[in-house]
mmCIF file of C-alpha atoms in Angstrom:
data_model
loop_
_atom_site.group_PDB
_atom_site.id
_atom_site.type_symbol
_atom_site.label_atom_id
_atom_site.label_comp_id
_atom_site.label_asym_id
_atom_site.label_seq_id
_atom_site.Cartn_x
_atom_site.Cartn_y
_atom_site.Cartn_z
ATOM 1 C CA UNK A 21 9.905 11.264 8.443
ATOM 2 C CA UNK A 22 12.906 9.181 8.446
ATOM 3 C CA UNK A 23 13.192 7.049 5.663
ATOM 4 C CA UNK A 24 15.068 3.465 5.479
ATOM 5 C CA UNK A 25 15.030 2.648 1.576
ATOM 6 C CA UNK A 26 16.200 -0.938 0.205
ATOM 7 C CA UNK A 27 15.921 -2.552 -2.498
ATOM 8 C CA UNK A 28 16.442 -5.686 -4.152
ATOM 9 C CA UNK A 29 15.339 -7.131 -7.563
ATOM 10 C CA UNK A 30 13.691 -10.857 -8.578
ATOM 11 C CA UNK A 31 15.267 -12.236 -12.004
ATOM 12 C CA UNK A 32 12.105 -14.709 -12.501
ATOM 13 C CA UNK A 33 8.376 -13.784 -13.094
ATOM 14 C CA UNK A 34 6.049 -13.753 -9.604
ATOM 15 C CA UNK A 35 9.336 -13.221 -7.462
ATOM 16 C CA UNK A 36 9.838 -9.593 -6.174
ATOM 17 C CA UNK A 37 11.396 -7.449 -8.724
ATOM 18 C CA UNK A 38 11.437 -4.488 -6.343
ATOM 19 C CA UNK A 39 10.904 -2.778 -2.596
ATOM 20 C CA UNK A 40 11.435 -0.031 -0.406
ATOM 21 C CA UNK A 41 10.583 0.270 3.570
ATOM 22 C CA UNK A 42 10.065 3.920 5.345
ATOM 23 C CA UNK A 43 9.637 4.794 8.812
ATOM 24 C CA UNK A 44 7.277 6.944 9.167
ATOM 25 C CA UNK A 45 7.641 9.703 11.642
ATOM 26 C CA UNK A 46 5.983 13.060 12.910
ATOM 27 C CA UNK A 47 2.806 14.685 12.167
ATOM 28 C CA UNK A 48 -0.105 14.389 9.730
ATOM 29 C CA UNK A 49 2.272 15.815 6.850
ATOM 30 C CA UNK A 50 3.404 12.017 6.638
ATOM 31 C CA UNK A 51 -0.167 10.151 5.021
ATOM 32 C CA UNK A 52 1.239 12.908 1.961
ATOM 33 C CA UNK A 53 4.935 12.390 2.170
ATOM 34 C CA UNK A 54 3.393 8.860 1.786
ATOM 35 C CA UNK A 55 2.103 9.119 -1.013
ATOM 36 C CA UNK A 56 4.423 10.837 -2.827
ATOM 37 C CA UNK A 57 6.477 7.981 -1.879
ATOM 38 C CA UNK A 58 4.657 5.328 -3.540
ATOM 39 C CA UNK A 59 4.532 7.364 -6.569
ATOM 40 C CA UNK A 60 8.698 8.174 -6.607
ATOM 41 C CA UNK A 61 8.318 4.047 -5.614
ATOM 42 C CA UNK A 62 5.921 3.528 -8.836
ATOM 43 C CA UNK A 63 7.512 5.642 -11.266
ATOM 44 C CA UNK A 64 11.473 4.305 -10.498
ATOM 45 C CA UNK A 65 10.240 0.842 -11.034
ATOM 46 C CA UNK A 66 8.628 1.844 -14.964
ATOM 47 C CA UNK A 67 11.671 4.220 -15.316
ATOM 48 C CA UNK A 68 14.622 1.749 -14.161
ATOM 49 C CA UNK A 69 13.032 -2.172 -13.650
ATOM 50 C CA UNK A 70 10.068 -1.277 -17.187
ATOM 51 C CA UNK A 71 7.690 -2.324 -15.415
ATOM 52 C CA UNK A 72 4.229 -1.461 -16.719
ATOM 53 C CA UNK A 73 2.197 0.957 -14.385
ATOM 54 C CA UNK A 74 -1.083 2.373 -15.563
ATOM 55 C CA UNK A 75 -2.171 5.350 -14.243
ATOM 56 C CA UNK A 76 -4.967 3.678 -12.580
ATOM 57 C CA UNK A 77 -2.808 2.026 -10.407
ATOM 58 C CA UNK A 78 -0.802 5.230 -9.408
ATOM 59 C CA UNK A 79 -3.876 6.785 -8.077
ATOM 60 C CA UNK A 80 -5.192 3.479 -6.473
ATOM 61 C CA UNK A 81 -1.785 3.314 -4.580
ATOM 62 C CA UNK A 82 -1.832 6.206 -3.281
ATOM 63 C CA UNK A 83 -5.252 6.242 -2.194
ATOM 64 C CA UNK A 84 -4.332 2.727 -0.340
ATOM 65 C CA UNK A 85 -1.188 3.832 1.147
ATOM 66 C CA UNK A 86 -3.552 7.733 2.416
ATOM 67 C CA UNK A 87 -6.254 4.976 3.894
ATOM 68 C CA UNK A 88 -3.923 2.422 5.500
ATOM 69 C CA UNK A 89 -0.947 5.003 7.029
ATOM 70 C CA UNK A 90 -3.839 7.315 8.619
ATOM 71 C CA UNK A 91 -5.204 4.434 10.007
ATOM 72 C CA UNK A 92 -1.730 3.677 11.345
ATOM 73 C CA UNK A 93 -1.434 6.891 12.191
ATOM 74 C CA UNK A 94 -5.063 7.868 13.800
ATOM 75 C CA UNK A 95 -5.068 4.407 16.075
ATOM 76 C CA UNK A 96 -1.806 3.198 16.919
ATOM 77 C CA UNK A 97 0.964 5.050 19.105
ATOM 78 C CA UNK A 98 4.515 5.602 17.686
ATOM 79 C CA UNK A 99 6.121 4.941 14.267
ATOM 80 C CA UNK A 100 4.674 3.645 11.363
ATOM 81 C CA UNK A 101 6.823 1.723 8.941
ATOM 82 C CA UNK A 102 5.165 1.031 4.743
ATOM 83 C CA UNK A 103 6.629 -1.252 3.004
ATOM 84 C CA UNK A 104 5.687 -1.021 -1.133
ATOM 85 C CA UNK A 105 7.339 -4.282 -3.520
ATOM 86 C CA UNK A 106 6.641 -5.579 -6.306
ATOM 87 C CA UNK A 107 5.841 -8.752 -7.492
ATOM 88 C CA UNK A 108 5.128 -10.266 -10.572
ATOM 89 C CA UNK A 109 2.504 -7.553 -11.475
ATOM 90 C CA UNK A 110 1.006 -6.121 -8.476
ATOM 91 C CA UNK A 111 2.135 -3.649 -6.040
ATOM 92 C CA UNK A 112 2.292 -4.661 -2.326
ATOM 93 C CA UNK A 113 1.357 -1.971 0.047
ATOM 94 C CA UNK A 114 1.907 -3.180 3.544
ATOM 95 C CA UNK A 115 1.686 -1.377 6.733
ATOM 96 C CA UNK A 116 3.043 -2.154 10.564
ATOM 97 C CA UNK A 117 1.722 -0.377 13.210
ATOM 98 C CA UNK A 118 2.501 -1.224 17.048
ATOM 99 C CA UNK A 119 -1.604 -1.618 17.710
ATOM 100 C CA UNK A 120 -2.323 -5.016 17.762
ATOM 101 C CA UNK A 121 -5.901 -5.026 17.255
ATOM 102 C CA UNK A 122 -6.577 -6.013 13.539
ATOM 103 C CA UNK A 123 -9.156 -3.882 11.480
ATOM 104 C CA UNK A 124 -12.149 -4.836 11.108
ATOM 105 C CA UNK A 125 -14.632 -3.993 7.769
ATOM 106 C CA UNK A 126 -18.409 -2.180 9.245
ATOM 107 C CA UNK A 127 -21.274 -2.979 7.866
ATOM 108 C CA UNK A 128 -22.100 -0.235 4.827
ATOM 109 C CA UNK A 129 -23.608 2.714 5.756
ATOM 110 C CA UNK A 130 -24.619 6.289 3.847
ATOM 111 C CA UNK A 131 -25.346 8.443 7.424
ATOM 112 C CA UNK A 132 -22.018 6.970 8.797
ATOM 113 C CA UNK A 133 -19.482 10.146 8.577
ATOM 114 C CA UNK A 134 -15.468 8.786 8.374
ATOM 115 C CA UNK A 135 -14.177 5.402 8.917
ATOM 116 C CA UNK A 136 -14.897 4.161 4.995
ATOM 117 C CA UNK A 137 -11.190 3.351 4.885
ATOM 118 C CA UNK A 138 -10.642 -0.042 5.513
ATOM 119 C CA UNK A 139 -14.248 -0.553 3.076
ATOM 120 C CA UNK A 140 -12.209 2.153 0.112
ATOM 121 C CA UNK A 141 -9.143 -0.727 0.261
ATOM 122 C CA UNK A 142 -11.322 -3.808 0.636
ATOM 123 C CA UNK A 143 -13.540 -2.070 -2.632
ATOM 124 C CA UNK A 144 -10.087 -1.355 -4.648
ATOM 125 C CA UNK A 145 -7.895 -4.014 -3.486
ATOM 126 C CA UNK A 146 -6.871 -7.465 -5.260
ATOM 127 C CA UNK A 147 -5.864 -9.002 -1.773
ATOM 128 C CA UNK A 148 -5.479 -8.065 1.694
ATOM 129 C CA UNK A 149 -4.935 -9.124 4.669
ATOM 130 C CA UNK A 150 -4.218 -8.260 8.247
ATOM 131 C CA UNK A 151 -2.133 -10.512 10.862
ATOM 132 C CA UNK A 152 -0.776 -9.804 13.782
ATOM 133 C CA UNK A 153 3.040 -9.461 14.669
ATOM 134 C CA UNK A 154 4.958 -10.450 17.790
ATOM 135 C CA UNK A 155 4.278 -6.458 17.921
ATOM 136 C CA UNK A 156 1.612 -4.981 16.968
ATOM 137 C CA UNK A 157 -0.115 -5.555 13.120
ATOM 138 C CA UNK A 158 0.926 -5.742 9.557
ATOM 139 C CA UNK A 159 -1.690 -4.763 7.301
ATOM 140 C CA UNK A 160 -1.533 -5.778 3.223
ATOM 141 C CA UNK A 161 -3.620 -4.849 0.399
ATOM 142 C CA UNK A 162 -2.591 -5.686 -3.562
ATOM 143 C CA UNK A 163 -3.130 -3.684 -6.091
ATOM 144 C CA UNK A 164 -3.276 -4.864 -9.954
ATOM 145 C CA UNK A 165 -0.446 -3.069 -12.113
ATOM 146 C CA UNK A 166 -2.347 -2.730 -15.489
ATOM 147 C CA UNK A 167 -6.185 -2.550 -16.089
ATOM 148 C CA UNK A 168 -7.441 -5.895 -16.576
ATOM 149 C CA UNK A 169 -10.272 -4.032 -19.188
ATOM 150 C CA UNK A 170 -7.001 -2.527 -21.239
ATOM 151 C CA UNK A 171 -4.962 -5.655 -20.968
ATOM 152 C CA UNK A 172 -8.460 -7.384 -22.667
ATOM 153 C CA UNK A 173 -9.071 -5.032 -25.029
ATOM 154 C CA UNK A 174 -4.510 -5.423 -26.028
ATOM 155 C CA UNK A 175 -4.947 -9.045 -26.096
ATOM 156 C CA UNK A 176 -7.468 -8.923 -29.081
#
């Protein structure tokens, strides 16, 4: 796996606080490596920037990274780029691959084995976009960094 990292700082609410981009190439271990990189990124956000990140956000980020990178590796030839950004109170997971075909969530089917990745991502994400690029496509999922129920309890 080849990794290229870029970090940026932001100062205003809603601005990008931190970002990293990695090129993922190689065998099936790249999916586990992508999950590990996502966890490291969120840990760095906590320790270096003081960003509050719930354990649920870490777990869901790993899940979404797994699903998006798995789909990219399965359906697109060539490299995959993964970008992680913290903007305001969200983490954005962006995955680019070379296949221009946009994913489509299938109707729920309890008898279907596999191919539930997009359904899972849509169920846990606060935001989702799929867009064609001049080459390939870019998928973006947004997750809250804090658990909304915990925040509501803390405000009482």
